[in-house]
Short mmCIF file of N, CA and C in Angstrom, two decimals:
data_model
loop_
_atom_site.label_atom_id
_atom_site.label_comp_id
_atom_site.label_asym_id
_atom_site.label_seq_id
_atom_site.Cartn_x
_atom_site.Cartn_y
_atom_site.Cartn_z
N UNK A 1 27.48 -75.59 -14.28
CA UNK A 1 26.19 -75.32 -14.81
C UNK A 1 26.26 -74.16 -15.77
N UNK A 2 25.80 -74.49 -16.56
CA UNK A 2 25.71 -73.36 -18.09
C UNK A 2 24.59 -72.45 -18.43
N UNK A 3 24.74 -71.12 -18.69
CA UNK A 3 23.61 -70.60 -18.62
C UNK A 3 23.04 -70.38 -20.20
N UNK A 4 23.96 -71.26 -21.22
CA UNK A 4 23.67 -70.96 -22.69
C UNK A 4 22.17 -71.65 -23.11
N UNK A 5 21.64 -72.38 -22.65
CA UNK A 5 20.18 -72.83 -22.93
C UNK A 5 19.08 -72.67 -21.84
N UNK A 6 19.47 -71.45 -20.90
CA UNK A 6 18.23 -71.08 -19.77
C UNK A 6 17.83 -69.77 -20.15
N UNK A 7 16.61 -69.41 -19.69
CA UNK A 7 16.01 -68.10 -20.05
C UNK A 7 16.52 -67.09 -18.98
N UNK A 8 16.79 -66.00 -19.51
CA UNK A 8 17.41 -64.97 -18.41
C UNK A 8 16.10 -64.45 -17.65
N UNK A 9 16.51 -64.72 -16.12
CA UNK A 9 15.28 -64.25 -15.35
C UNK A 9 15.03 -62.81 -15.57
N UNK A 10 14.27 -62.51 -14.43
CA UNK A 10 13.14 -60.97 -14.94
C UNK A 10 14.50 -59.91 -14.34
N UNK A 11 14.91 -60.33 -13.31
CA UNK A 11 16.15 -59.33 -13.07
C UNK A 11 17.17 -59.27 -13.73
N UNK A 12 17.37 -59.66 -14.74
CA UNK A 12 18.59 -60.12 -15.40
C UNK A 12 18.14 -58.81 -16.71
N UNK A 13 16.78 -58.96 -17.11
CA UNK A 13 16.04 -58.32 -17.63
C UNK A 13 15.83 -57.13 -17.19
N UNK A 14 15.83 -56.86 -16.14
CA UNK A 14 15.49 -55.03 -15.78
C UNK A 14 16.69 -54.49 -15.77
N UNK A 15 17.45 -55.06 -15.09
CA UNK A 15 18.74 -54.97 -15.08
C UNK A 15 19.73 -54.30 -16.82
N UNK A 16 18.89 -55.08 -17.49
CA UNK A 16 19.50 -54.81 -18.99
C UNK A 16 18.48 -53.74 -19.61
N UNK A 17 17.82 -53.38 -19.62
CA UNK A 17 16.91 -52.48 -19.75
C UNK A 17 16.93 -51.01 -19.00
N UNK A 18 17.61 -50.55 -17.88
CA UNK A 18 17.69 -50.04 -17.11
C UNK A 18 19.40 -49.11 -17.43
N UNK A 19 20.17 -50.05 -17.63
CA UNK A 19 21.70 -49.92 -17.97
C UNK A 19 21.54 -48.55 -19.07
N UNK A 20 20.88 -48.40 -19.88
CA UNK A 20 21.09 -47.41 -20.71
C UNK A 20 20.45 -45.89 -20.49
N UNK A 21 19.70 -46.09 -19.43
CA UNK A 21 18.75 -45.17 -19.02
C UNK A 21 19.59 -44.15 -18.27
N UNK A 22 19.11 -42.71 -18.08
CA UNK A 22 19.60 -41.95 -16.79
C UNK A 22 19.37 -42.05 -15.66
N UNK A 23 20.46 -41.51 -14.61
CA UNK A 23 19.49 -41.86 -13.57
C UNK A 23 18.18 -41.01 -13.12
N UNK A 24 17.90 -39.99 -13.63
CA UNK A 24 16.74 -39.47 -13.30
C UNK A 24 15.32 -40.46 -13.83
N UNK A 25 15.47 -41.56 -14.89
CA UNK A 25 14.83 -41.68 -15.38
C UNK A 25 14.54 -43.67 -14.71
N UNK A 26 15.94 -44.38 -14.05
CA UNK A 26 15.79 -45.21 -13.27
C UNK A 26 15.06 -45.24 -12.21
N UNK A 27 15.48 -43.42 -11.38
CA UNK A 27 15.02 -43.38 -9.93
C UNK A 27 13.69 -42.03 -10.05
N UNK A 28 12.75 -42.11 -9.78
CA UNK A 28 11.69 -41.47 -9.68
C UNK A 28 11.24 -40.61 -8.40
N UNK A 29 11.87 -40.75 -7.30
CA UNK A 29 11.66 -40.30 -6.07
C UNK A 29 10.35 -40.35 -5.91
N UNK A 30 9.47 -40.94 -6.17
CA UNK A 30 8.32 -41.02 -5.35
C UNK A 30 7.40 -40.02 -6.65
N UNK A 31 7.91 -39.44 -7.62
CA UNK A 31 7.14 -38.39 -7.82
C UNK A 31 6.34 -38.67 -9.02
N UNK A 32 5.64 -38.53 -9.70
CA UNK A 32 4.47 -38.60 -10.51
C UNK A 32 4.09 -37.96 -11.78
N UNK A 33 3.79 -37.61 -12.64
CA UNK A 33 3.17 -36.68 -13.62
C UNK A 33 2.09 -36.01 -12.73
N UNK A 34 1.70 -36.77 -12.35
CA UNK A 34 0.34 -35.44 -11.67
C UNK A 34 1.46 -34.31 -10.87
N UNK A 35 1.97 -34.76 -10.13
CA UNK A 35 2.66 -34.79 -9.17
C UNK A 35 3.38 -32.94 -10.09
N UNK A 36 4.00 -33.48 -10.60
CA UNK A 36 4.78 -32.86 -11.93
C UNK A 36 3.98 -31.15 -11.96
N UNK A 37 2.61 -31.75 -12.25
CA UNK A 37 1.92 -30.40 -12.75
C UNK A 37 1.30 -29.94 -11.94
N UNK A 38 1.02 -30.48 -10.73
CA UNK A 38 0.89 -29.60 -9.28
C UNK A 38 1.95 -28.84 -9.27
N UNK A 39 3.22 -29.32 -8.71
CA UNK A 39 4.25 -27.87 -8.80
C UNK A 39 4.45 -27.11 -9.83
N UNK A 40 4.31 -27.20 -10.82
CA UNK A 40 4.30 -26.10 -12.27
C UNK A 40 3.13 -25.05 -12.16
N UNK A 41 1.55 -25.75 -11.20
CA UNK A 41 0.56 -24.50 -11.05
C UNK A 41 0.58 -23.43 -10.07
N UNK A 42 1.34 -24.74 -8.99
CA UNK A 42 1.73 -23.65 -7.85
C UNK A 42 2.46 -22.23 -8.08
N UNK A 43 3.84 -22.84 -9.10
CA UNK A 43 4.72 -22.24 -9.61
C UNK A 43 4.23 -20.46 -10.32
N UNK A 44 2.78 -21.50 -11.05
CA UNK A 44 2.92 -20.71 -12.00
C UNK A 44 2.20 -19.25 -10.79
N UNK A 45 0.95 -19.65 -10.54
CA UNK A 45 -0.13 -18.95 -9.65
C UNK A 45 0.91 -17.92 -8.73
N UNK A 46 2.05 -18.60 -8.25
CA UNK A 46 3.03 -17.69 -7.10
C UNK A 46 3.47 -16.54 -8.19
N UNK A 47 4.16 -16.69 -9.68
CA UNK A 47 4.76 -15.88 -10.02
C UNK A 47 3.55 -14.58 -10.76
N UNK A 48 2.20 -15.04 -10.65
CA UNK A 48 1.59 -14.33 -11.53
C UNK A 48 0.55 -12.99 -9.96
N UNK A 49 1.05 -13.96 -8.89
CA UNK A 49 0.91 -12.95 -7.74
C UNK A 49 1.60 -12.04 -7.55
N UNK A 50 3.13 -12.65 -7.87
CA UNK A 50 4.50 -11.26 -7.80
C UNK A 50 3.78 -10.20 -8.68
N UNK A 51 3.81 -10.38 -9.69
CA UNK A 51 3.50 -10.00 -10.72
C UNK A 51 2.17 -8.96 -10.51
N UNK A 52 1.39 -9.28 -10.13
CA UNK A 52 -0.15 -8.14 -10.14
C UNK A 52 0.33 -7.73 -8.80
N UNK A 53 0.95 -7.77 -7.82
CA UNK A 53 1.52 -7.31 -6.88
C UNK A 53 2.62 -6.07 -7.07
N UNK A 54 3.12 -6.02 -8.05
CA UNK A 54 4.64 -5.47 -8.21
C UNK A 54 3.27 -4.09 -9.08
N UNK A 55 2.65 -4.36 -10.14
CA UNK A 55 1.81 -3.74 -10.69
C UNK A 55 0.50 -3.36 -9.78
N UNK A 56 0.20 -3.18 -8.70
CA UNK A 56 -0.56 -2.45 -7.95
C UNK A 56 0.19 -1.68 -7.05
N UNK A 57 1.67 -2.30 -7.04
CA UNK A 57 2.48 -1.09 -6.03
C UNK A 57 3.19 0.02 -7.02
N UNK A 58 3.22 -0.44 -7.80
CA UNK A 58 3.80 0.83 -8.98
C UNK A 58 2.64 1.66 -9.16
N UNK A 59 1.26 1.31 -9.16
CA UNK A 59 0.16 2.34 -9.49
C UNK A 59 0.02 3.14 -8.46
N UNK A 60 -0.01 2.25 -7.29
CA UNK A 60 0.36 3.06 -5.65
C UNK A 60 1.16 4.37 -5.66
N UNK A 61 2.71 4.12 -6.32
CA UNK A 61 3.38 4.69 -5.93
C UNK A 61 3.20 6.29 -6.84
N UNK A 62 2.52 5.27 -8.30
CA UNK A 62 2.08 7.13 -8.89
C UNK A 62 0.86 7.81 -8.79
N UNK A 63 0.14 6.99 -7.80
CA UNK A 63 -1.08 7.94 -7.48
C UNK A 63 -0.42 9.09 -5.79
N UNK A 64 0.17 8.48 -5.28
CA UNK A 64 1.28 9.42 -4.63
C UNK A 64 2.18 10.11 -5.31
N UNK A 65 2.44 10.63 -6.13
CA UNK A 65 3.01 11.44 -6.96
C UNK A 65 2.05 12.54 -7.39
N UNK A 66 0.51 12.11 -7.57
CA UNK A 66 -0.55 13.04 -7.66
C UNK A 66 -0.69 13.78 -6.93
N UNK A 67 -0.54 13.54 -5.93
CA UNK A 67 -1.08 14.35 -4.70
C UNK A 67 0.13 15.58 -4.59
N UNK A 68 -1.04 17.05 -4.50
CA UNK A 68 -0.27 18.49 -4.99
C UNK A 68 -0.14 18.78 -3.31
N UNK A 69 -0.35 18.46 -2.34
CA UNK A 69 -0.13 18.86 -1.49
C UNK A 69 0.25 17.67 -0.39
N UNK A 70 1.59 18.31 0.77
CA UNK A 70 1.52 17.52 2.04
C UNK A 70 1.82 18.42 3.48
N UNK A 71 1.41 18.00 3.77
CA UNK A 71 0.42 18.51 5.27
C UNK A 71 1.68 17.55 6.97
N UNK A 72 1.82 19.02 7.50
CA UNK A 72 2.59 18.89 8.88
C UNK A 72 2.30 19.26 9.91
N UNK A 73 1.67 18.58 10.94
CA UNK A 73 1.48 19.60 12.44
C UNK A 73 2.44 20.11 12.63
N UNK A 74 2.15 21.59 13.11
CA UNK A 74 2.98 21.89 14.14
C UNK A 74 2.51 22.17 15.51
N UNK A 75 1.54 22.73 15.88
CA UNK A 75 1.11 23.19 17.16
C UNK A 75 -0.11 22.83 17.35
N UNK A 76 -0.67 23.01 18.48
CA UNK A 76 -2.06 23.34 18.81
C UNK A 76 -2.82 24.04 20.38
N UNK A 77 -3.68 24.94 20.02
CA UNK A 77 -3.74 25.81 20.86
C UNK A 77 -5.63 25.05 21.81
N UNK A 78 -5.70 25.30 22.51
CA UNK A 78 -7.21 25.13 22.92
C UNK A 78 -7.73 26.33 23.09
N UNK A 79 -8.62 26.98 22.37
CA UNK A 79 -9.13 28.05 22.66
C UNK A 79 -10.59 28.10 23.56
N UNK A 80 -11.04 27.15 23.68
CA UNK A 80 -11.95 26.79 24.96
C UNK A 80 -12.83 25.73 24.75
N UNK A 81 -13.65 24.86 25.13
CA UNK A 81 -14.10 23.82 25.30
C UNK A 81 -14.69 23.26 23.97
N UNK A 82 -14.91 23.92 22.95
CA UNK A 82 -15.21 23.08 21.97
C UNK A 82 -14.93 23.76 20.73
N UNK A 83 -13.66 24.49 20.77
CA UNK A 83 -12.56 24.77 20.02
C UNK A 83 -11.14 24.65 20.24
N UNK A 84 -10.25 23.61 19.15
CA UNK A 84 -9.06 23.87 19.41
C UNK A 84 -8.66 24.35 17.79
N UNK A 85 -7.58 24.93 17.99
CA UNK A 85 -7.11 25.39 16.79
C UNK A 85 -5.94 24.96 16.50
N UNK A 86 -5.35 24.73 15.67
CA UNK A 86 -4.51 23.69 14.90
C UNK A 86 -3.20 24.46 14.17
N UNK A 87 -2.31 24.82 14.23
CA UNK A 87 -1.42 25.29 13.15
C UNK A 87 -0.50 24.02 12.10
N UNK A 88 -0.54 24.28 11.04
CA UNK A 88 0.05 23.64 10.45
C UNK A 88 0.95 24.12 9.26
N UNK A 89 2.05 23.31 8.67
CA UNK A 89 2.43 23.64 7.24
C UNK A 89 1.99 22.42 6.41
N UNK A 90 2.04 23.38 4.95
CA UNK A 90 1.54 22.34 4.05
C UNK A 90 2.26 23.11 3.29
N UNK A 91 3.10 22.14 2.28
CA UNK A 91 3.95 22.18 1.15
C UNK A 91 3.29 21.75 0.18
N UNK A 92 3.87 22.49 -0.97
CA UNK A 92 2.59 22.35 -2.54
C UNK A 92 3.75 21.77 -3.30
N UNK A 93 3.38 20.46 -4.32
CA UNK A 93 4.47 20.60 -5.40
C UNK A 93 3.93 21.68 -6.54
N UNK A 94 3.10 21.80 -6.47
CA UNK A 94 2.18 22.66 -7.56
C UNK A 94 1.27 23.52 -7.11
N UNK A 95 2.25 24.90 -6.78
CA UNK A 95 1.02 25.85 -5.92
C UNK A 95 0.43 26.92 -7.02
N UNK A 96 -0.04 26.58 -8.12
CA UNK A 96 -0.46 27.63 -9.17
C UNK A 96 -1.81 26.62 -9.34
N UNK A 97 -2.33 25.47 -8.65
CA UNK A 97 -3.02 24.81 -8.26
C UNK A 97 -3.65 24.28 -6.82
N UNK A 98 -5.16 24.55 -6.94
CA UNK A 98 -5.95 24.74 -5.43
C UNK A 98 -5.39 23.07 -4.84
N UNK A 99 -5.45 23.10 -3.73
CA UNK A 99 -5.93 21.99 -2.28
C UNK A 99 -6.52 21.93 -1.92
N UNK A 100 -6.76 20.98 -0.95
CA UNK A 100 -7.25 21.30 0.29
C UNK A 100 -6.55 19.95 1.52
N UNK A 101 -6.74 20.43 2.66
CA UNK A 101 -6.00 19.45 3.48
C UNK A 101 -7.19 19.39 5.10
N UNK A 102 -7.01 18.36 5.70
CA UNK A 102 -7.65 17.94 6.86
C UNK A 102 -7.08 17.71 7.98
N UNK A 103 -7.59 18.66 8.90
CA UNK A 103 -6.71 18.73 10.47
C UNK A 103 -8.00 18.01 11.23
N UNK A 104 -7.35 17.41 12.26
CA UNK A 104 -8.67 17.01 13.55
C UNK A 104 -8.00 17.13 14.98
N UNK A 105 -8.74 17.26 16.01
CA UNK A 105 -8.86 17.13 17.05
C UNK A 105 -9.06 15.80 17.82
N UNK A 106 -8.65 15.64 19.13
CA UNK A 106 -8.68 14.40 19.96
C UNK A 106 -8.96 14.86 21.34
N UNK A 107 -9.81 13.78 21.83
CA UNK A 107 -9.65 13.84 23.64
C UNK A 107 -8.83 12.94 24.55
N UNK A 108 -8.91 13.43 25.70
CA UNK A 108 -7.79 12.31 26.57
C UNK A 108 -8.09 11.11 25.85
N UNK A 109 -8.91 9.99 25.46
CA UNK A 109 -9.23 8.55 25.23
C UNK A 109 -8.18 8.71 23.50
N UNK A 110 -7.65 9.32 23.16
CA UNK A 110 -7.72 9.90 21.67
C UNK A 110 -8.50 8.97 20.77
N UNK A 111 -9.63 9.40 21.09
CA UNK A 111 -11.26 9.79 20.29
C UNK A 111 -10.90 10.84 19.54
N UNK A 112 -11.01 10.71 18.30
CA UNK A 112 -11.61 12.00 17.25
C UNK A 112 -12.55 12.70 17.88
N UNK A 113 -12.62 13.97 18.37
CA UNK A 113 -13.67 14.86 18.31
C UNK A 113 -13.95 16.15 17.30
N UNK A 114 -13.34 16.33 16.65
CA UNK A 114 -13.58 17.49 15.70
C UNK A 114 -12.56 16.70 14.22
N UNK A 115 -12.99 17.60 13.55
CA UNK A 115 -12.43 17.46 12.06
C UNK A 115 -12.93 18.64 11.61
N UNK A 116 -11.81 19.12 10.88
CA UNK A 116 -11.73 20.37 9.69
C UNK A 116 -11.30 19.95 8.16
N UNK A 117 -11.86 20.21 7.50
CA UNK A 117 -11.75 20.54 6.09
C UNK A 117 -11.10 22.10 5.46
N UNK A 118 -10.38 22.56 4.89
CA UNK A 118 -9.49 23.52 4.69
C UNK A 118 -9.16 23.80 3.27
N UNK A 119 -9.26 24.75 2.44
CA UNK A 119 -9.30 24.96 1.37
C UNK A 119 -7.81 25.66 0.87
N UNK A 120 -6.95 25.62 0.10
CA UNK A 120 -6.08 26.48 -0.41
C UNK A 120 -6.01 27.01 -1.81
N UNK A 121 -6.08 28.12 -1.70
CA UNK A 121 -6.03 28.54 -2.74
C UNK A 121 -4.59 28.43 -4.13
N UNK A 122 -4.98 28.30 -5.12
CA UNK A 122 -4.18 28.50 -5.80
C UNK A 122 -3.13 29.53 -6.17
N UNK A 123 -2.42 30.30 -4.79
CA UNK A 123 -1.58 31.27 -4.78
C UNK A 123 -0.22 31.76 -5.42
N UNK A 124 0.25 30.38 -5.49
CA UNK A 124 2.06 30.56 -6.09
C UNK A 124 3.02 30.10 -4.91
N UNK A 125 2.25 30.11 -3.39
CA UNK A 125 2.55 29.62 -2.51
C UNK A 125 2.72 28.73 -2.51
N UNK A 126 4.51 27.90 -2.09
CA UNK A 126 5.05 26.79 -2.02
C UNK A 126 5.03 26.03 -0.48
N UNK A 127 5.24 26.61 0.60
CA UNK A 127 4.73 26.72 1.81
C UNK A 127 3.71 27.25 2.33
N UNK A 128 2.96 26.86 2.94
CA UNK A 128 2.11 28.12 3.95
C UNK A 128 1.56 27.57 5.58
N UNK A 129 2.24 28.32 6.21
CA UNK A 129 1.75 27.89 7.80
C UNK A 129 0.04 28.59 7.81
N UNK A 130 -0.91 27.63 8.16
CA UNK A 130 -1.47 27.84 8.30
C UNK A 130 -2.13 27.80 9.91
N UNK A 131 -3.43 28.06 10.25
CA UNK A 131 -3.53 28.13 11.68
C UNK A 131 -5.29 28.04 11.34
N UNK A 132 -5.72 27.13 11.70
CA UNK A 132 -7.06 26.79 11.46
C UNK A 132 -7.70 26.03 12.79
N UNK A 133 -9.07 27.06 12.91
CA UNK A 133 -10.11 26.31 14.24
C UNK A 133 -10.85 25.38 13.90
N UNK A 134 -10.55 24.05 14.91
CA UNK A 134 -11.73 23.04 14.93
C UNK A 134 -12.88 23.00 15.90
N UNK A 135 -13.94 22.65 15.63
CA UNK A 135 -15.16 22.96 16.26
C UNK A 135 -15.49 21.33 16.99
N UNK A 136 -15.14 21.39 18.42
CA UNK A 136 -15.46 19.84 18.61
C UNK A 136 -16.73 19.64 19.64
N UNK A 137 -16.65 18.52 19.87
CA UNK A 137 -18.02 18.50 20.62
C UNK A 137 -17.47 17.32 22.00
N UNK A 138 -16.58 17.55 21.97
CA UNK A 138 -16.41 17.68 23.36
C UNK A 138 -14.76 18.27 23.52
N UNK A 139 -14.31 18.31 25.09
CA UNK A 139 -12.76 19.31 24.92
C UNK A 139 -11.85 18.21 24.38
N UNK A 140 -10.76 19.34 23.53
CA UNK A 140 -10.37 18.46 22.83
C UNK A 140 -8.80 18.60 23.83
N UNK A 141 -7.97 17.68 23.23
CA UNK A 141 -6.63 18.00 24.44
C UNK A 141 -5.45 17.70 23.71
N UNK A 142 -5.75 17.20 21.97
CA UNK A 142 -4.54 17.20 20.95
C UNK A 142 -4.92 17.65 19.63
N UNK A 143 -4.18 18.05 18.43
CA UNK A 143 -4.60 18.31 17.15
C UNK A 143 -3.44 17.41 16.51
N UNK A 144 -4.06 17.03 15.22
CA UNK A 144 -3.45 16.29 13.96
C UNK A 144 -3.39 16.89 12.59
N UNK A 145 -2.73 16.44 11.98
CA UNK A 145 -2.87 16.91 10.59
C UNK A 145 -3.29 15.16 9.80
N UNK A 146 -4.72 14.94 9.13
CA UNK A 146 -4.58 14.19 8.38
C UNK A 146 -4.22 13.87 6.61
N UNK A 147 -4.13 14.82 6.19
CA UNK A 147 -3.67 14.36 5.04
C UNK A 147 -4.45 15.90 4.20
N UNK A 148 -3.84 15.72 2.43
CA UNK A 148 -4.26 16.91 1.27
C UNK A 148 -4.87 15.98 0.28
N UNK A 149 -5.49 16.52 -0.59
CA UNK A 149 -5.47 15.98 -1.16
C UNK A 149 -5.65 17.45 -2.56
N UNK A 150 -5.30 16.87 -3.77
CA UNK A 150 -5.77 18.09 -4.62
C UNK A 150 -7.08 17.55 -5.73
N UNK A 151 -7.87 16.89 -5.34
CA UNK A 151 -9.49 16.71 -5.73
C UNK A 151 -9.99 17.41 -5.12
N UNK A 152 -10.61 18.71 -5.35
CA UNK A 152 -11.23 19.37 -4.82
C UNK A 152 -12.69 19.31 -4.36
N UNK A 153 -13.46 18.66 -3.46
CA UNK A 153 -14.80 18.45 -3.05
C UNK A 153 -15.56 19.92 -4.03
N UNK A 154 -16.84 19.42 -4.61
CA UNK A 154 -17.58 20.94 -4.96
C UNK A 154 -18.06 21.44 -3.96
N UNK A 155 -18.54 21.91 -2.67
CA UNK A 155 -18.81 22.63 -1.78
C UNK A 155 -17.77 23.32 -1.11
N UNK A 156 -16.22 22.97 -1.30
CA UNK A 156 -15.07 24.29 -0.66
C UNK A 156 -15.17 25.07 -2.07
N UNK A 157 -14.73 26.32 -1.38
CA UNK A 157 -15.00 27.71 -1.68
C UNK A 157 -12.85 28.03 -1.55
N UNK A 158 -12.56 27.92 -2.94
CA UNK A 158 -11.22 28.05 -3.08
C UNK A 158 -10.53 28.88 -3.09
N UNK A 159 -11.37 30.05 -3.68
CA UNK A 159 -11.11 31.65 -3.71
C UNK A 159 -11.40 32.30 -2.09
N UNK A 160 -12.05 31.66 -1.47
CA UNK A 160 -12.02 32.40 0.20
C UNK A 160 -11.55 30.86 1.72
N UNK A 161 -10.07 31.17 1.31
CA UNK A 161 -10.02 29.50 2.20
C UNK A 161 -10.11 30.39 3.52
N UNK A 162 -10.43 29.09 4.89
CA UNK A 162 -10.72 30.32 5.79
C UNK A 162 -9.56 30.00 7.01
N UNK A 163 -8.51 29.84 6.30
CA UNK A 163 -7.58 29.74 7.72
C UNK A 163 -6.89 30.87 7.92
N UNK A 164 -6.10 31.53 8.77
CA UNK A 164 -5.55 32.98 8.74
C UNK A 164 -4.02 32.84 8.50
#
């Protein structure tokens, strides 16, 4: 039987059509043009998160660079039921420029009961142990140091800070 006067079936046909192609372009895995530009948005949306991510931790990291002062417990004394007093150091990168820094108090539950606000003056002082009373309202039975900052609130009084 001769195949010189029959029509070549449809497989004979894909078959020849197919032969010149790649195989990425024979075999499709299932996947789509839509398909296509779903992962390219995902793609894109993930890298533009790195991205404003990497740029809010770099702003992070130089607004910590601002800050002229940092702040260390060291002790704390109870001077009676609704005073404890606090010693601390605080290191200046820039002490020809005021601070100020925030100590608090705690009770057995450690509940905040007191908080201090603390002023430093602009001395030349690179260290300074300071020793400052908190006023609490109920007994307190630990002290903290929370943090400096060098924005100075307008109501501290920079020229008379009052720790000893």
């Amino acid at each position: 039987m001769s195949t010189a006067g029959r029509r070549p079936n449809q497989n004979t046909q894909a078959s020849q059509r197919t032969r010149g192609a790649s195989y990425s372009e024979r075999v499709d895995h299932g996947r789509t043009r839509a398909g296509d530009l779903t992962s390219k948005a995902v793609a894109a949306v993930f890298v533009a998160i790195i991205v404003v991510g990497i740029f809010f931790g770099f702003q992070y990291l130089q607004s910590r660079d601002d800050v002229n002062a940092q702040i260390s417990y060291v002790s704390h004394e109870e001077i009676d039921e609704d005073t404890l007093g606090v010693w601390v150091d605080v290191t200046r990168n820039r002490p020809e420029e005021a601070a100020y820094c925030i100590v608090q108090a705690y009770d057995y539950s450690k509940a905040e009961v007191g908080r201090r606000e603390f002023a430093l003056a602009p001395d030349g002082r690179e260290t300074i142990r300071a020793f400052v009373e908190i006023p609490t309202t109920a007994p307190a039975v630990a002290g903290d140091a929370y943090g400096c900052s060098s924005t100075i609130p307008p109501y501290m009084d920079t020229e008379h800070p009052i720790y000893e």
